[in-house]
mmCIF file with all atom_site columns, C-alpha atoms in Angstrom:
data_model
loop_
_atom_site.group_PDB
_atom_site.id
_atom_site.type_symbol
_atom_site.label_atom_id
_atom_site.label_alt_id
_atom_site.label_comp_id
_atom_site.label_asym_id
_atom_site.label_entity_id
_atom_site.label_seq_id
_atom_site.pdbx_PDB_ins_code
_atom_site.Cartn_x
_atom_site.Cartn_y
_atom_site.Cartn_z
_atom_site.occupancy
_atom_site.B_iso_or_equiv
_atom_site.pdbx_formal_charge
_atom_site.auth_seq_id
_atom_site.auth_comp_id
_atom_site.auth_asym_id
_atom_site.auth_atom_id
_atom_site.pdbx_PDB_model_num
ATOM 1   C CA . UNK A 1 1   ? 137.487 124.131 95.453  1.00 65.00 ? 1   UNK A CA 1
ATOM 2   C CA . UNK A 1 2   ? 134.488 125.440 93.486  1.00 68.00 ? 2   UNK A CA 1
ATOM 3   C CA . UNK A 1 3   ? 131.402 125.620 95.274  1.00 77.00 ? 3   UNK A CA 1
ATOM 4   C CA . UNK A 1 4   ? 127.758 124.235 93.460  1.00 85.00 ? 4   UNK A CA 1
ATOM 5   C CA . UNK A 1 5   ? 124.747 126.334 93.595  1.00 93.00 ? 5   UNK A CA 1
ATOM 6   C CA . UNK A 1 6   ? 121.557 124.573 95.127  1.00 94.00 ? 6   UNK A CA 1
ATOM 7   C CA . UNK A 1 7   ? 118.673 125.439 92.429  1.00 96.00 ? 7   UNK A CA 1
ATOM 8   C CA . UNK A 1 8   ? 116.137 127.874 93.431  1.00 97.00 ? 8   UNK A CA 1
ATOM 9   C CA . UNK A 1 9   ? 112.315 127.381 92.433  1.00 97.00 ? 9   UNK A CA 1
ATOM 10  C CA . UNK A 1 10  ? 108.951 129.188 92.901  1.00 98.00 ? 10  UNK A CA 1
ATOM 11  C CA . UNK A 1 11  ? 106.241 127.665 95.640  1.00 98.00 ? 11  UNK A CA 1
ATOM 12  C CA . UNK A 1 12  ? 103.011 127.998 93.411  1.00 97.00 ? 12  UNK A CA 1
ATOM 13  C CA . UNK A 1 13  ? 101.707 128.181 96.923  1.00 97.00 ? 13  UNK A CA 1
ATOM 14  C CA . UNK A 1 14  ? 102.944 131.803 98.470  1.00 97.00 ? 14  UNK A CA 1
ATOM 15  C CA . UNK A 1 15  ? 105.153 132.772 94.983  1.00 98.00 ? 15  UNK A CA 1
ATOM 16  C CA . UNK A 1 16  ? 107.824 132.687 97.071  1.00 98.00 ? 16  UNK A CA 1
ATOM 17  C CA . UNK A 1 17  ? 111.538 132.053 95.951  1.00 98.00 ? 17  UNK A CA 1
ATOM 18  C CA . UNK A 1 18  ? 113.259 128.839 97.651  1.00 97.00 ? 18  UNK A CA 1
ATOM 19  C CA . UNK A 1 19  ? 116.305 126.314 97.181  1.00 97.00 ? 19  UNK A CA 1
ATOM 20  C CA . UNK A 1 20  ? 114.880 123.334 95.772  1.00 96.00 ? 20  UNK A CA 1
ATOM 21  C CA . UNK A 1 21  ? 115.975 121.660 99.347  1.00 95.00 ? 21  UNK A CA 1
ATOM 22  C CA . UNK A 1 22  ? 113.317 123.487 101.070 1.00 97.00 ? 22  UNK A CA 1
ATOM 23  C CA . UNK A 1 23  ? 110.438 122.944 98.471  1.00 98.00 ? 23  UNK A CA 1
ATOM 24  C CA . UNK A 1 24  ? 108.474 119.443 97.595  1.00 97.00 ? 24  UNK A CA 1
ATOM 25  C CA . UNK A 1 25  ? 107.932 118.635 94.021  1.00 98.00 ? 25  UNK A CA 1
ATOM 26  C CA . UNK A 1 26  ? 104.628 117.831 92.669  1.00 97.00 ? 26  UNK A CA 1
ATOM 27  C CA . UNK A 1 27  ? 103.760 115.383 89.469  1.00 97.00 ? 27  UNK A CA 1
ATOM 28  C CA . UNK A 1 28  ? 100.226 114.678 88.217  1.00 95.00 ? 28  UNK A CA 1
ATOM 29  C CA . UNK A 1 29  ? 100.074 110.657 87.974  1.00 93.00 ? 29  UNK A CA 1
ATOM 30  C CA . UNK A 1 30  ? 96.835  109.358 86.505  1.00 90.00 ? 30  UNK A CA 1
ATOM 31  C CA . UNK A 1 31  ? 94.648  112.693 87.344  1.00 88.00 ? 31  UNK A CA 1
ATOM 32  C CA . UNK A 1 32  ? 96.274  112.850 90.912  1.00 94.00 ? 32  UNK A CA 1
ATOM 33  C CA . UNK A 1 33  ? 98.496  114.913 92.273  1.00 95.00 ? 33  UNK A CA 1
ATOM 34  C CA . UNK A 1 34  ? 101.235 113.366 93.522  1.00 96.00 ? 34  UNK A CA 1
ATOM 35  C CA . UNK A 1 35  ? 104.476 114.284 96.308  1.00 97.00 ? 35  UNK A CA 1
ATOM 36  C CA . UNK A 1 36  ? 107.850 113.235 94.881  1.00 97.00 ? 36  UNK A CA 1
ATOM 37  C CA . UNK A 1 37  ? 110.268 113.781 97.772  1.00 96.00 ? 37  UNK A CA 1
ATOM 38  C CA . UNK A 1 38  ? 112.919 112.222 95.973  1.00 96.00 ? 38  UNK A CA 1
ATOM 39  C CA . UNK A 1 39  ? 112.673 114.344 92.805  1.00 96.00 ? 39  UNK A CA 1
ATOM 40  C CA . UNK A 1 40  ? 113.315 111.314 90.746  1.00 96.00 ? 40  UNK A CA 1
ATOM 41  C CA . UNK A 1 41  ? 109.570 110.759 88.953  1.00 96.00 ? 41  UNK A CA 1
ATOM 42  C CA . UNK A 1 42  ? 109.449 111.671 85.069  1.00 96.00 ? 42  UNK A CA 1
ATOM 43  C CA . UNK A 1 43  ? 107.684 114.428 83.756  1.00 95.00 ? 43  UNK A CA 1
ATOM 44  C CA . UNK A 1 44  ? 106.811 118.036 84.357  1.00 96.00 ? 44  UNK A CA 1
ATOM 45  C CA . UNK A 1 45  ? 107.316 118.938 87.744  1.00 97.00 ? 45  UNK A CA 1
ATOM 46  C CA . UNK A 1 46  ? 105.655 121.744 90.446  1.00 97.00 ? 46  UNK A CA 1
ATOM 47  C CA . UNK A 1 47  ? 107.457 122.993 93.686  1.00 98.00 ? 47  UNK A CA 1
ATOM 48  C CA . UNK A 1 48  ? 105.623 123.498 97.078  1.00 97.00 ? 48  UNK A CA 1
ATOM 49  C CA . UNK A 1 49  ? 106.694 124.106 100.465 1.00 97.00 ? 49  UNK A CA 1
ATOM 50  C CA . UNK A 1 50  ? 105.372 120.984 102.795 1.00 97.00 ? 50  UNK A CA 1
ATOM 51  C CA . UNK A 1 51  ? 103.202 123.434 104.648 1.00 97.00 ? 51  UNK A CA 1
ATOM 52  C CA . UNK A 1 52  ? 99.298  123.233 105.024 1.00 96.00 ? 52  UNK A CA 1
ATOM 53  C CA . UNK A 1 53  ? 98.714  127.316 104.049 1.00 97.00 ? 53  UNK A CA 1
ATOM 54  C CA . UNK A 1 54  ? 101.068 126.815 100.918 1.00 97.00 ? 54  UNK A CA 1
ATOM 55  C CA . UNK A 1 55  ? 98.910  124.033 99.820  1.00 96.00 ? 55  UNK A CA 1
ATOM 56  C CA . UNK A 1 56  ? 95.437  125.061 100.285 1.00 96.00 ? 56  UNK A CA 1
ATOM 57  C CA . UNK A 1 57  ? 96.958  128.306 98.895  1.00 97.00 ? 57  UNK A CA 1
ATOM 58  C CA . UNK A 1 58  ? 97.551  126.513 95.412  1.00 96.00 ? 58  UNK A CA 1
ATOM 59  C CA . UNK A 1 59  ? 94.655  124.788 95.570  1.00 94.00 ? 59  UNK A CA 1
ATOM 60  C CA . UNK A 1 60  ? 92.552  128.100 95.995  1.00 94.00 ? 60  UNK A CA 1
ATOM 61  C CA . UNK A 1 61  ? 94.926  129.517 93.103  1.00 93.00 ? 61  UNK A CA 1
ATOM 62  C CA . UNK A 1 62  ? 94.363  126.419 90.956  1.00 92.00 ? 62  UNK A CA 1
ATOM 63  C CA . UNK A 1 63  ? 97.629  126.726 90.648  1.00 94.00 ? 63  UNK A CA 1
ATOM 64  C CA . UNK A 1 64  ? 98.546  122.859 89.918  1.00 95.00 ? 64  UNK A CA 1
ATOM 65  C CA . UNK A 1 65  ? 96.641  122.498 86.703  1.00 94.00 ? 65  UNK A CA 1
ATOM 66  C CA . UNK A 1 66  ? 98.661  125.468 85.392  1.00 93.00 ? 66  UNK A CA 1
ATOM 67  C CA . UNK A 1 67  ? 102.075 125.231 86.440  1.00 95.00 ? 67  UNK A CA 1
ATOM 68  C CA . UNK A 1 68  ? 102.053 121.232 85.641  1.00 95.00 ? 68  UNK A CA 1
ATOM 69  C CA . UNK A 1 69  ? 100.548 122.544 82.067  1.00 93.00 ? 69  UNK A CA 1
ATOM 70  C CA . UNK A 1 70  ? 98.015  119.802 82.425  1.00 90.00 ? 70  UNK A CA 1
ATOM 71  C CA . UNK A 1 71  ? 94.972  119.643 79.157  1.00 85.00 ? 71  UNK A CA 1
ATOM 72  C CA . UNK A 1 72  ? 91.990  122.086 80.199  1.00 76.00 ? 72  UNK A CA 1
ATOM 73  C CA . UNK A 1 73  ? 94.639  124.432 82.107  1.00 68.00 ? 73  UNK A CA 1
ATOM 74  C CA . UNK A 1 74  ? 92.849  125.599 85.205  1.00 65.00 ? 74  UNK A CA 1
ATOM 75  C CA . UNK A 1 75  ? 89.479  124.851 84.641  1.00 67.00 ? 75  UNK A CA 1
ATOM 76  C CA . UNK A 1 76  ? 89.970  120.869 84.977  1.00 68.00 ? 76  UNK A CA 1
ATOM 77  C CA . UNK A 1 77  ? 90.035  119.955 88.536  1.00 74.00 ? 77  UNK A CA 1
ATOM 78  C CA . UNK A 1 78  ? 92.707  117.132 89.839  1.00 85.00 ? 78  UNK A CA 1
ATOM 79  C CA . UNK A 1 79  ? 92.499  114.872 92.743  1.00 91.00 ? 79  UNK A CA 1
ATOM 80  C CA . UNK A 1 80  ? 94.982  116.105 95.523  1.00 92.00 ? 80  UNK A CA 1
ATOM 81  C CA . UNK A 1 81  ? 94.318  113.388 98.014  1.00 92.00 ? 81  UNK A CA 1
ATOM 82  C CA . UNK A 1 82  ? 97.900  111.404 98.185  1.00 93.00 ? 82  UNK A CA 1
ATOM 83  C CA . UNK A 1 83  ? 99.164  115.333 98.061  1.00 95.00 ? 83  UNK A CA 1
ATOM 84  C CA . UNK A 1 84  ? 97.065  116.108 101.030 1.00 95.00 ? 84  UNK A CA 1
ATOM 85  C CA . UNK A 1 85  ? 97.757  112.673 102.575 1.00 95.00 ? 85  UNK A CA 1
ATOM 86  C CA . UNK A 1 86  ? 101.958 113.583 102.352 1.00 94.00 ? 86  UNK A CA 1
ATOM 87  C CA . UNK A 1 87  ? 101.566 117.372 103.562 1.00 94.00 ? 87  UNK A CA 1
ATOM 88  C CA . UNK A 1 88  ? 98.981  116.873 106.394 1.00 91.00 ? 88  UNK A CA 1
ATOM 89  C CA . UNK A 1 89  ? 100.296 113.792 107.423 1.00 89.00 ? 89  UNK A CA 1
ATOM 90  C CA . UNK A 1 90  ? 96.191  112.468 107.617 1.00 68.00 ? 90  UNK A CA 1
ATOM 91  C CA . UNK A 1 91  ? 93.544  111.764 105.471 1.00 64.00 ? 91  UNK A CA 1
ATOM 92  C CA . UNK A 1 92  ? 91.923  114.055 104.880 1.00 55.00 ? 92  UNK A CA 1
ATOM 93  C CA . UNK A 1 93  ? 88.359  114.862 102.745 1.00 56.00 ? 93  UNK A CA 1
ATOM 94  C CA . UNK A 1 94  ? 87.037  117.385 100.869 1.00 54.00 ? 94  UNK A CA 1
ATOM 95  C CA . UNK A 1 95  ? 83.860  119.187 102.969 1.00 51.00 ? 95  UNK A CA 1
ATOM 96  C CA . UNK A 1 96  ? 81.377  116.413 103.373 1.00 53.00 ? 96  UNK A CA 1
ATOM 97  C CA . UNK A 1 97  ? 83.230  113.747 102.565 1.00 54.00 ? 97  UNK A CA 1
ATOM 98  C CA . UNK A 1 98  ? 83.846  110.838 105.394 1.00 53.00 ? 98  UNK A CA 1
ATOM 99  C CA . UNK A 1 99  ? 87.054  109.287 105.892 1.00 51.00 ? 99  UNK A CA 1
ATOM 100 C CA . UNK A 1 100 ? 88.142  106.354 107.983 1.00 51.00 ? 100 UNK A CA 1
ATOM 101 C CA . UNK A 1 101 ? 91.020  107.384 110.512 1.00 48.00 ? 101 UNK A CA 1
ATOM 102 C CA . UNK A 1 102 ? 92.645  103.496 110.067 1.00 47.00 ? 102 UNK A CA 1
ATOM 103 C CA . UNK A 1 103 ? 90.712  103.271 114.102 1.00 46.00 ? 103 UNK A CA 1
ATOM 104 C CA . UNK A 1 104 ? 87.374  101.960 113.329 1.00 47.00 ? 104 UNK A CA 1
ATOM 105 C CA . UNK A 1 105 ? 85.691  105.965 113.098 1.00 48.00 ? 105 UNK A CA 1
ATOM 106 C CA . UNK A 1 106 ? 85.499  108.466 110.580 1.00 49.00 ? 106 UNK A CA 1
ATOM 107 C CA . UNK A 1 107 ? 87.166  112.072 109.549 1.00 50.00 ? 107 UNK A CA 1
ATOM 108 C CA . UNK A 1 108 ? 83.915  113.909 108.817 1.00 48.00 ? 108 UNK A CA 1
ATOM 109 C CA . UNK A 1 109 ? 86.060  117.531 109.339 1.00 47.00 ? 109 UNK A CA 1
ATOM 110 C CA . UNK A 1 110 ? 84.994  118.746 112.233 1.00 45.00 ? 110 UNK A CA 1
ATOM 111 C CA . UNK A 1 111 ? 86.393  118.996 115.331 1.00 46.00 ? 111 UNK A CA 1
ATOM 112 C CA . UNK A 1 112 ? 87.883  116.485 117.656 1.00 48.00 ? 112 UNK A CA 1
ATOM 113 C CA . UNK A 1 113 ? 86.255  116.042 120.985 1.00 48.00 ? 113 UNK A CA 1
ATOM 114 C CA . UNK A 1 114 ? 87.346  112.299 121.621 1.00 52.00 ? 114 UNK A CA 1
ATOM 115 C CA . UNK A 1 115 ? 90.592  112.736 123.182 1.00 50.00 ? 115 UNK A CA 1
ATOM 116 C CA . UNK A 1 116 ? 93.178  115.626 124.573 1.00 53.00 ? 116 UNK A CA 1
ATOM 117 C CA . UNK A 1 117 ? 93.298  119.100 123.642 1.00 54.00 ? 117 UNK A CA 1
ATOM 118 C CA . UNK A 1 118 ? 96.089  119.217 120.853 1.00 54.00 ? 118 UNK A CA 1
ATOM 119 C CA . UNK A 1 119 ? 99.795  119.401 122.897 1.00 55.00 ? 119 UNK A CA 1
ATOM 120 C CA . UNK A 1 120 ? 97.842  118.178 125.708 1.00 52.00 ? 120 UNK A CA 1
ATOM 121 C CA . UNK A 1 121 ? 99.001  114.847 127.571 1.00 49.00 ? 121 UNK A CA 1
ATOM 122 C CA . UNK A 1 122 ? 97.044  111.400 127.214 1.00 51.00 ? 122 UNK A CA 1
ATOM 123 C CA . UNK A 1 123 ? 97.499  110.661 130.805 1.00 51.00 ? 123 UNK A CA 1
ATOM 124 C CA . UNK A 1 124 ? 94.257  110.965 133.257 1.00 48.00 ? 124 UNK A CA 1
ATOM 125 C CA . UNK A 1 125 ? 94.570  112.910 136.258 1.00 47.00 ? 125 UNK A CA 1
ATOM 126 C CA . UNK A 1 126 ? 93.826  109.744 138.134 1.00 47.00 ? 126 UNK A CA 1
ATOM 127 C CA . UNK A 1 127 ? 97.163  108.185 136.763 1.00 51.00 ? 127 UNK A CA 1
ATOM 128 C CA . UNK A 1 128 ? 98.993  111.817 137.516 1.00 50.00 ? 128 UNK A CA 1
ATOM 129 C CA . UNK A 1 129 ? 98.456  111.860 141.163 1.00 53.00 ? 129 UNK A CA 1
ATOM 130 C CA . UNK A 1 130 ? 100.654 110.535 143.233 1.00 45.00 ? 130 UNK A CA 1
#
């Protein structure tokens, strides 16, 4: 039985060579930057690992506008919010930007101080004891 090859792509991330499996396609949708898990949208296509370094690493790169051969090349910015949104699994804003968590407050980027440490458990020690 012949085996199939699984395609390999470049993360415009890290420039790092992966099976397709491994890496999420990007499509630019109406000046946004869009996940396409399924691989099934039209048009040009980007690969990314799902990771938050290889995406703020393309970002920095301006790396998108390029490899998606978008008008203006690299100097035209595009919106990566539903990108961010799929990766990050949040919302999440641009520096000094405000955005509601879906629980009556705001993402304003900085730090957390509201609940448990990250890992942590949601229990009180009062509930613990016993």
């Amino acid at each position: 039985m012949a085996e199939t090859s699984i395609p390999v792509r470049t993360c415009v991330g890290c420039r790092k060579r992966a099976p397709v499996t491994d890496l999420l396609r990007v499509v630019a949708r109406d000046g946004a930057l869009v996940p396409d898990p399924r691989r099934r949208l039209p048009g040009r296509g980007a690969s990314l690992h799902p990771t938050s370094e290889c995406l703020h690493a393309a970002e920095r790169r301006r790396a998108f506008p390029r490899a998606l051969r978008l008008p203006g090349g690299g100097g035209s910015p595009v919106e990566a919010g539903p990108l961010r949104e799929h990766v990050l699994g949040a919302p999440v804003a641009p520096p000094g930007e405000r955005v509601p968590d879906g629980r009556g407050r705001t993402n304003d980027n900085r730090t957390n101080t509201d609940g448990p440490a990250p890992g942590g458990s949601a229990r009180r020690e009062q509930d613990v004891v016993g």
